[in-house]
Amino acid sequence: MRVTGLERKILVIVGDGMADRAVPELDGKTPLQAADTPNMDRLAREGSVGLLDPIRPGVRPGSDTAHLTLLGYDPFEVYPGRGPLEALGAGVEVRPGDVAFRCNFATAEERNGELVVVDRRAGRINEDEGTPKLAETINEEVDLPVEFEFKEAVGHRAVLVLRGGDLSADVTDADPKRVGKPVKDVKPTSDDPAAARTAEIVNEFVRKAYEVLKDHPVNRERERQGKPPANVILPRGAGQLEEVEPFSDRYGMSGAVVAGASLIKGIGRMLGMDVPEDEAITGRKDTDLKRKAELALEALDDHDLVLVNFNAVDEAGHDGDARGKVEMIERMDRELVGTLLEGIDPEETVVCLTADHSTPVAVGDHTADPVPVAIWTADARRDPVEEYDEISAARGCLGRFSGLHLLNVLRDLADRIEKFGA
Amino acid sequence: MRVTGLERKILVIVGDGMADRAVPELDGKTPLQAADTPNMDRLAREGSVGLLDPIRPGVRPGSDTAHLTLLGYDPFEVYPGRGPLEALGAGVEVRPGDVAFRCNFATAEERNGELVVVDRRAGRINEDEGTPKLAETINEEVDLPVEFEFKEAVGHRAVLVLRGGDLSADVTDADPKRVGKPVKDVKPTSDDPAAARTAEIVNEFVRKAYEVLKDHPVNRERERQGKPPANVILPRGAGQLEEVEPFSDRYGMSGAVVAGASLIKGIGRMLGMDVPEDEAITGRKDTDLKRKAELALEALDDHDLVLVNFNAVDEAGHDGDARGKVEMIERMDRELVGTLLEGIDPEETVVCLTADHSTPVAVGDHTADPVPVAIWTADARRDPVEEYDEISAARGCLGRFSGLHLLNVLRDLADRIEKFGA
C-alpha cells in the first residue's frame, strides 16, 4: 500500500565555488568550517549529509558543466561551450545549429594596415556609457551572408549569434587576448567546409563592425572625454548549440533557475527553464540576496523545482581572499539560506544545499575536490552530522556519490520518480 | 584570477597487497592496525584519508591490473595479460602485435616418445647456475618461422616473445602445471587462423629448444653435480600487446616506476615510463628499502610522477604469515616511507600512500576488499583520522572512491589538470 503521494517541490541552493581546502590563515580550516553558518548547519543537523562529486572524482568542473550535472544532464553529452550559454544568459535566443561567441568591446588602432588592440575592454565601457547603442548600430548596419544577432552584456562584454545553416564552432578566436597584438584572423580548426565558411563570416563581421563603430557618435563622445573608443568587437569561445531535451520533458517537472551570473542563467534557458530577471540580482557582491531568496520562493510557488545560485562566494575564491570568502558564506547563510528557510515547509519541499565545485583560495580556480551536500525534508534520514562543511560531510549518512545522480536522489525524496521493476 | 600555478610533483607509495581482513592471532585487527607505523600515521594525520577500490568493488585485482588502474589506465581496456608484462619486466622489448609468454626452465624425461615433466623448476636453477648461457644458445640455434626473443628472468623463470605479424595470444599453455605429466601440446583457443599458426610455432619452439638444451654443457655439468638438468622450456600465459598511449602523452607528465618485481616494472615499461634498475632492489624480502627510497627521490628530481612499490608485504600475505606481514609493514614504514618523507616538501609534492589490493593472510591470495588511501600535500583537507589502516580510513574526508579516478584526483591536487567548462 502506498501511504502518500507527496509530490514535494525541490529547492536546490548552490553556493558557487563554496567548497575549499585547508587554509593556513584559517588555522587549517576551510572557509565553510571557519564561517558561522547557523542556517546551513540546521540543514545538516536536521537532514542527511554527504559528499558530492560535482561531475566525477578528479574532474575540475566549470560552473556551467557542474550546473548541467546538478540539473540532471551529463555535460559530456550536452555541453555546448561557453559562447551559447553566455548568449542565452544575455537574453539572446540561441537555436540548435546556431554558433555563438562571447565578445569584448575593445579599442584598436590602425598600424601599417593592421588593427592592433590597445585596450581589451575599451576602458571598461558599460551599458550606461552606450554599449546598447553600439550594438543597435551593428545589428542595423552590418550586413553578413547569414542572419546574426549581436547584443551587449554586462560591462564591456557582448555576445554574437550566427544563424542560418551550415555553420560550425570549429573556429579560432579573433581576440588576441593581449594588448599590443593585432586582431587575430579567425581560422577553421577542422576540415569541415562549414568551419572555413564560419571563420570567413566572423572575419567579415569584425571588419564591418569596425567600419560602423570607428566614427560612431558614442565613440566620438568617448574620445572627447579622453576615454578609449569601443571601436572593435573581439569574438571568442565559439560554441554550437545542439538539440537538448527540455528539463520539463526529461523530468516531467517545471523548473526555474534564479541566478545573477549570465552563465548560470544561460544554463537554465538552454534547458528551457524559466529564468526570472530582477535588477537587484547582479551576479556580483552587490547582489540583493534577500530579494534573490524572495524571487526563489516566488518561483517555487509555480514551479516544481527551483535552483538558486549565489556567485559571489566563487569570486572570493578566485580572488584568493580567505576572509572575504568566509564573509560571503556568512552573508549567504544569513540573507539567502535564512530567508529561504523562513518560507519553506519541509513536509512539502525537499531542500538541497550544495556547491557546484570547490574554488580553493590557495588555488584561485576551480578544483575537483568533492563538495558537501545536505538534503533536508520531513522524513530525511538523520545522521550525527551537525555542521555543514567539507570534513563533517564525509561522516554523513549519504556517503560520497556523483552529482550525476543528485537530481534523481532529490526526485526520489520528492516522490516524483517511478519504480524500476515490481 | 589564478593565484598559483603550483604544478606539484606526485609520489605514489604502494604497499603491495598491504590491506587485509580481521586476523584472529592479531586479536581481530588487521596487520596495518597491529603494526607500529608512525610515518604512515603522519600521512593520515596531516592529510586526507579515504577508502579506495583498486578497480571496483568486488573485483579481485591482480597487482598488474591494479597498478594499471592506479596509473590512470582502465585494465578492462588495456590489460595485455601477464606474458608481455613479465617480458617487459625482464627487459625484453615487446612491440604492439608481439605475443609473449612466461616460461619456466624445467626438467623432462623422454618416456615412450613423450616428454614428461619431472621438475617444473629444474631444481630451482638460477642466473648464477647458467640460465643466461642456456638462453643465449636458444636464441642462436633455434630457428623458427618468425622472429623471437627468449630471455632468462629471476631464478628458474624466463620469457619468450614471438614477433612478426599474424600472431595470436589465443593459445593454451605448454606447461602441464604438474610433475609426472607430459609437456602439453599447445592448441589454439579460437578460430582465428593466427591462433593455429601461433600454437604450431610454440610447439616447434618447445621441441627445438629441447634439442639444443638436452646435451648443453650447462646441463651436462648439472647432471655431473646430481642436479636436474634445465632441458625443457615451458611457455604459458600468452598475451599480445596492443598499442597503448604512453603515460606522458595521455597525462602530459613524465613518469617513473621504482619497483623490484618484474611484473610492476613491466607495467611501467608498457606505459613508456622510466624504470630505474638497481641491483639492491630485488622485489623480495632482501630488497634494500632505503636504497629504493633514494632511487624514488632521485627519480622525482627529473620526473613529474613517481610510483614506488614494495612487494614483500604481499609475499607475507600469500604465505599466510600474519606476524611476518606486520613486520614487513613496519619495515616499509621505517625504511621506505620514513626515508621518503625526509626528502619531500609538501608544498611542492602530493604524496599518496595506498595499496594495490588486499592480500589477507587468512586467504593467501588477493581479494577485492577496499584499501586505505592517504593523500598528503600542503593544502589537503584535514580530517580527524590519525591512523593509516583499513578501518580508520572509512572515517576520512575522501569517502570511498574508485582507483580509476585516483590519478586525476592527485593531478587535481598537483594543479596539473584542465577545467572542463567555464
Short mmCIF file of N, CA and C in Angstrom, two decimals, chain A residues 19-22 51 56-58 60-65 75-76 79 82 263 318-320 358 361-370 390-391 394 400, chain B residues 1-4 6 8 378-384 394-402 405 408-409 411-422:
data_model
loop_
_atom_site.label_atom_id
_atom_site.label_comp_id
_atom_site.label_asym_id
_atom_site.label_seq_id
_atom_site.Cartn_x
_atom_site.Cartn_y
_atom_site.Cartn_z
N ALA A 19 33.06 25.25 -1.72
CA ALA A 19 33.95 24.32 -1.02
C ALA A 19 35.41 24.72 -1.23
N ASP A 20 36.28 24.25 -0.34
CA ASP A 20 37.67 24.73 -0.33
C ASP A 20 38.58 23.65 0.25
N ARG A 21 39.83 24.02 0.51
CA ARG A 21 40.78 23.11 1.13
C ARG A 21 41.25 23.71 2.47
N ALA A 22 42.25 23.09 3.09
CA ALA A 22 42.79 23.61 4.35
C ALA A 22 43.48 24.95 4.08
N LEU A 51 28.99 13.69 0.73
CA LEU A 51 29.98 14.33 -0.14
C LEU A 51 29.55 14.09 -1.59
N ARG A 56 32.70 14.06 -11.57
CA ARG A 56 33.23 12.78 -11.09
C ARG A 56 34.56 13.07 -10.43
N PRO A 57 35.06 12.15 -9.58
CA PRO A 57 36.30 12.44 -8.87
C PRO A 57 37.42 12.79 -9.85
N GLY A 58 38.14 13.85 -9.56
CA GLY A 58 39.27 14.20 -10.39
C GLY A 58 38.93 15.00 -11.63
N ARG A 60 37.82 18.62 -12.89
CA ARG A 60 37.67 20.01 -12.44
C ARG A 60 36.47 20.60 -13.16
N PRO A 61 35.40 20.89 -12.46
CA PRO A 61 34.19 21.35 -13.13
C PRO A 61 34.21 22.85 -13.42
N GLY A 62 33.65 23.24 -14.54
CA GLY A 62 33.25 24.62 -14.71
C GLY A 62 31.94 24.82 -13.98
N SER A 63 31.56 26.09 -13.74
CA SER A 63 30.25 26.32 -13.13
C SER A 63 29.15 25.84 -14.07
N ASP A 64 29.40 25.98 -15.37
CA ASP A 64 28.37 25.59 -16.35
C ASP A 64 28.21 24.07 -16.41
N THR A 65 29.33 23.34 -16.56
CA THR A 65 29.22 21.88 -16.63
C THR A 65 28.68 21.30 -15.32
N PRO A 75 27.21 16.54 -18.72
CA PRO A 75 27.86 17.58 -19.54
C PRO A 75 28.73 16.98 -20.65
N PHE A 76 29.18 15.73 -20.46
CA PHE A 76 29.97 15.11 -21.53
C PHE A 76 29.10 14.88 -22.77
N TYR A 79 27.22 19.56 -23.22
CA TYR A 79 27.85 20.88 -23.02
C TYR A 79 28.14 21.56 -24.36
N ARG A 82 31.03 27.78 -23.95
CA ARG A 82 30.59 28.95 -23.21
C ARG A 82 29.83 29.96 -24.06
N LEU A 263 26.17 33.13 -17.06
CA LEU A 263 26.48 31.75 -17.43
C LEU A 263 25.44 30.79 -16.86
N HIS A 318 38.23 32.90 -6.33
CA HIS A 318 39.09 33.27 -7.45
C HIS A 318 40.07 34.38 -7.05
N ASP A 319 39.63 35.26 -6.15
CA ASP A 319 40.50 36.36 -5.70
C ASP A 319 41.51 35.89 -4.67
N GLY A 320 41.40 34.65 -4.21
CA GLY A 320 42.33 34.15 -3.18
C GLY A 320 42.10 34.82 -1.83
N SER A 358 34.58 23.21 -5.91
CA SER A 358 35.44 23.90 -4.97
C SER A 358 36.21 24.98 -5.73
N VAL A 361 40.88 29.04 -2.10
CA VAL A 361 41.53 30.35 -2.15
C VAL A 361 43.03 30.20 -2.43
N ALA A 362 43.62 29.05 -2.06
CA ALA A 362 45.04 28.84 -2.32
C ALA A 362 45.32 28.55 -3.78
N VAL A 363 44.29 28.18 -4.53
CA VAL A 363 44.46 27.87 -5.95
C VAL A 363 43.95 29.02 -6.82
N GLY A 364 42.84 29.62 -6.38
CA GLY A 364 42.28 30.72 -7.16
C GLY A 364 41.56 30.25 -8.41
N ASP A 365 41.22 28.99 -8.46
CA ASP A 365 40.46 28.46 -9.59
C ASP A 365 39.71 27.22 -9.11
N HIS A 366 38.83 26.74 -9.97
CA HIS A 366 38.03 25.56 -9.61
C HIS A 366 38.94 24.34 -9.47
N THR A 367 38.60 23.47 -8.52
CA THR A 367 39.30 22.19 -8.40
C THR A 367 38.27 21.08 -8.32
N ALA A 368 38.79 19.85 -8.35
CA ALA A 368 37.92 18.67 -8.42
C ALA A 368 37.52 18.14 -7.04
N ASP A 369 37.98 18.75 -5.96
CA ASP A 369 37.62 18.25 -4.63
C ASP A 369 36.10 18.11 -4.50
N PRO A 370 35.65 17.05 -3.81
CA PRO A 370 34.21 16.89 -3.64
C PRO A 370 33.63 18.01 -2.78
N GLU A 390 33.04 20.59 4.50
CA GLU A 390 33.63 19.52 3.69
C GLU A 390 34.04 18.31 4.52
N ILE A 391 34.49 18.54 5.77
CA ILE A 391 35.02 17.45 6.58
C ILE A 391 33.89 16.70 7.27
N ALA A 394 31.75 14.15 5.23
CA ALA A 394 32.21 12.80 4.92
C ALA A 394 31.69 11.78 5.93
N ARG A 400 29.60 9.23 -0.21
CA ARG A 400 30.10 10.04 -1.34
C ARG A 400 29.44 9.53 -2.61
N MET B 1 40.82 35.24 -11.21
CA MET B 1 42.28 35.29 -11.11
C MET B 1 42.83 33.98 -10.56
N ARG B 2 43.85 33.50 -11.18
CA ARG B 2 44.51 32.30 -10.68
C ARG B 2 45.62 32.73 -9.73
N VAL B 3 45.59 32.24 -8.49
CA VAL B 3 46.58 32.65 -7.51
C VAL B 3 47.92 31.95 -7.75
N THR B 4 47.85 30.65 -8.01
CA THR B 4 49.10 29.89 -8.11
C THR B 4 49.12 29.04 -9.37
N LEU B 6 50.84 25.87 -9.28
CA LEU B 6 51.67 25.06 -8.38
C LEU B 6 52.50 24.04 -9.15
N ARG B 8 52.67 20.82 -8.81
CA ARG B 8 53.38 19.95 -7.88
C ARG B 8 53.77 18.63 -8.54
N ALA B 378 50.37 20.19 0.99
CA ALA B 378 50.26 21.35 1.88
C ALA B 378 48.80 21.73 2.17
N ASP B 379 47.95 21.80 1.15
CA ASP B 379 46.59 22.30 1.38
C ASP B 379 45.54 21.20 1.37
N ALA B 380 45.95 19.94 1.54
CA ALA B 380 44.97 18.85 1.58
C ALA B 380 43.99 19.08 2.74
N ARG B 381 42.72 18.78 2.50
CA ARG B 381 41.74 18.87 3.58
C ARG B 381 42.16 17.96 4.71
N ARG B 382 42.01 18.43 5.95
CA ARG B 382 42.38 17.63 7.11
C ARG B 382 41.14 17.07 7.77
N ASP B 383 41.19 15.76 8.02
CA ASP B 383 40.06 15.12 8.71
C ASP B 383 40.56 14.60 10.05
N PRO B 384 39.67 14.10 10.89
CA PRO B 384 40.10 13.68 12.24
C PRO B 384 40.86 12.35 12.25
N ALA B 394 37.87 4.63 6.61
CA ALA B 394 36.47 4.80 6.23
C ALA B 394 35.86 6.05 6.86
N ARG B 395 36.53 6.61 7.88
CA ARG B 395 36.01 7.84 8.51
C ARG B 395 36.66 9.09 7.92
N GLY B 396 37.49 8.94 6.92
CA GLY B 396 38.23 10.07 6.37
C GLY B 396 37.40 10.93 5.43
N CYS B 397 37.94 12.10 5.10
CA CYS B 397 37.16 13.08 4.33
C CYS B 397 37.12 12.79 2.83
N LEU B 398 37.77 11.72 2.41
CA LEU B 398 37.69 11.38 0.99
C LEU B 398 36.56 10.40 0.69
N GLY B 399 35.95 9.84 1.75
CA GLY B 399 34.93 8.84 1.50
C GLY B 399 35.52 7.64 0.76
N ARG B 400 34.71 6.99 -0.03
CA ARG B 400 35.15 5.81 -0.79
C ARG B 400 35.06 6.12 -2.27
N PHE B 401 36.13 5.86 -2.98
CA PHE B 401 36.09 6.14 -4.41
C PHE B 401 36.90 5.12 -5.18
N SER B 402 36.78 5.20 -6.52
CA SER B 402 37.37 4.19 -7.38
C SER B 402 38.81 4.52 -7.74
N HIS B 405 39.78 6.73 -10.62
CA HIS B 405 39.79 8.18 -10.51
C HIS B 405 41.00 8.71 -9.74
N ASN B 408 43.58 11.19 -11.43
CA ASN B 408 43.05 12.53 -11.68
C ASN B 408 42.85 13.31 -10.38
N VAL B 409 42.50 12.62 -9.30
CA VAL B 409 42.40 13.29 -8.00
C VAL B 409 43.77 13.85 -7.61
N ARG B 411 46.28 14.52 -9.72
CA ARG B 411 46.64 15.57 -10.67
C ARG B 411 45.93 16.88 -10.31
N ASP B 412 44.71 16.76 -9.81
CA ASP B 412 43.98 17.96 -9.39
C ASP B 412 44.71 18.64 -8.23
N LEU B 413 45.12 17.86 -7.23
CA LEU B 413 45.84 18.44 -6.09
C LEU B 413 47.20 18.96 -6.51
N ALA B 414 47.77 18.38 -7.57
CA ALA B 414 49.07 18.84 -8.07
C ALA B 414 48.91 20.02 -9.01
N ASP B 415 47.67 20.43 -9.25
CA ASP B 415 47.38 21.54 -10.16
C ASP B 415 47.89 21.24 -11.57
N ARG B 416 47.58 20.06 -12.03
CA ARG B 416 48.04 19.61 -13.34
C ARG B 416 46.88 19.11 -14.19
N ILE B 417 45.71 19.71 -14.04
CA ILE B 417 44.57 19.20 -14.78
C ILE B 417 43.74 20.38 -15.28
N GLU B 418 43.18 20.22 -16.47
CA GLU B 418 42.41 21.31 -17.06
C GLU B 418 40.98 21.32 -16.53
N LYS B 419 40.40 22.49 -16.51
CA LYS B 419 39.00 22.64 -16.13
C LYS B 419 38.12 22.21 -17.31
N PHE B 420 37.02 21.52 -17.01
CA PHE B 420 36.04 21.15 -18.04
C PHE B 420 34.89 22.15 -17.95
N GLY B 421 34.87 23.10 -18.86
CA GLY B 421 33.84 24.13 -18.82
C GLY B 421 34.42 25.43 -18.31
N ALA B 422 33.53 26.34 -17.90
CA ALA B 422 33.95 27.71 -17.54
C ALA B 422 33.53 28.06 -16.12
#
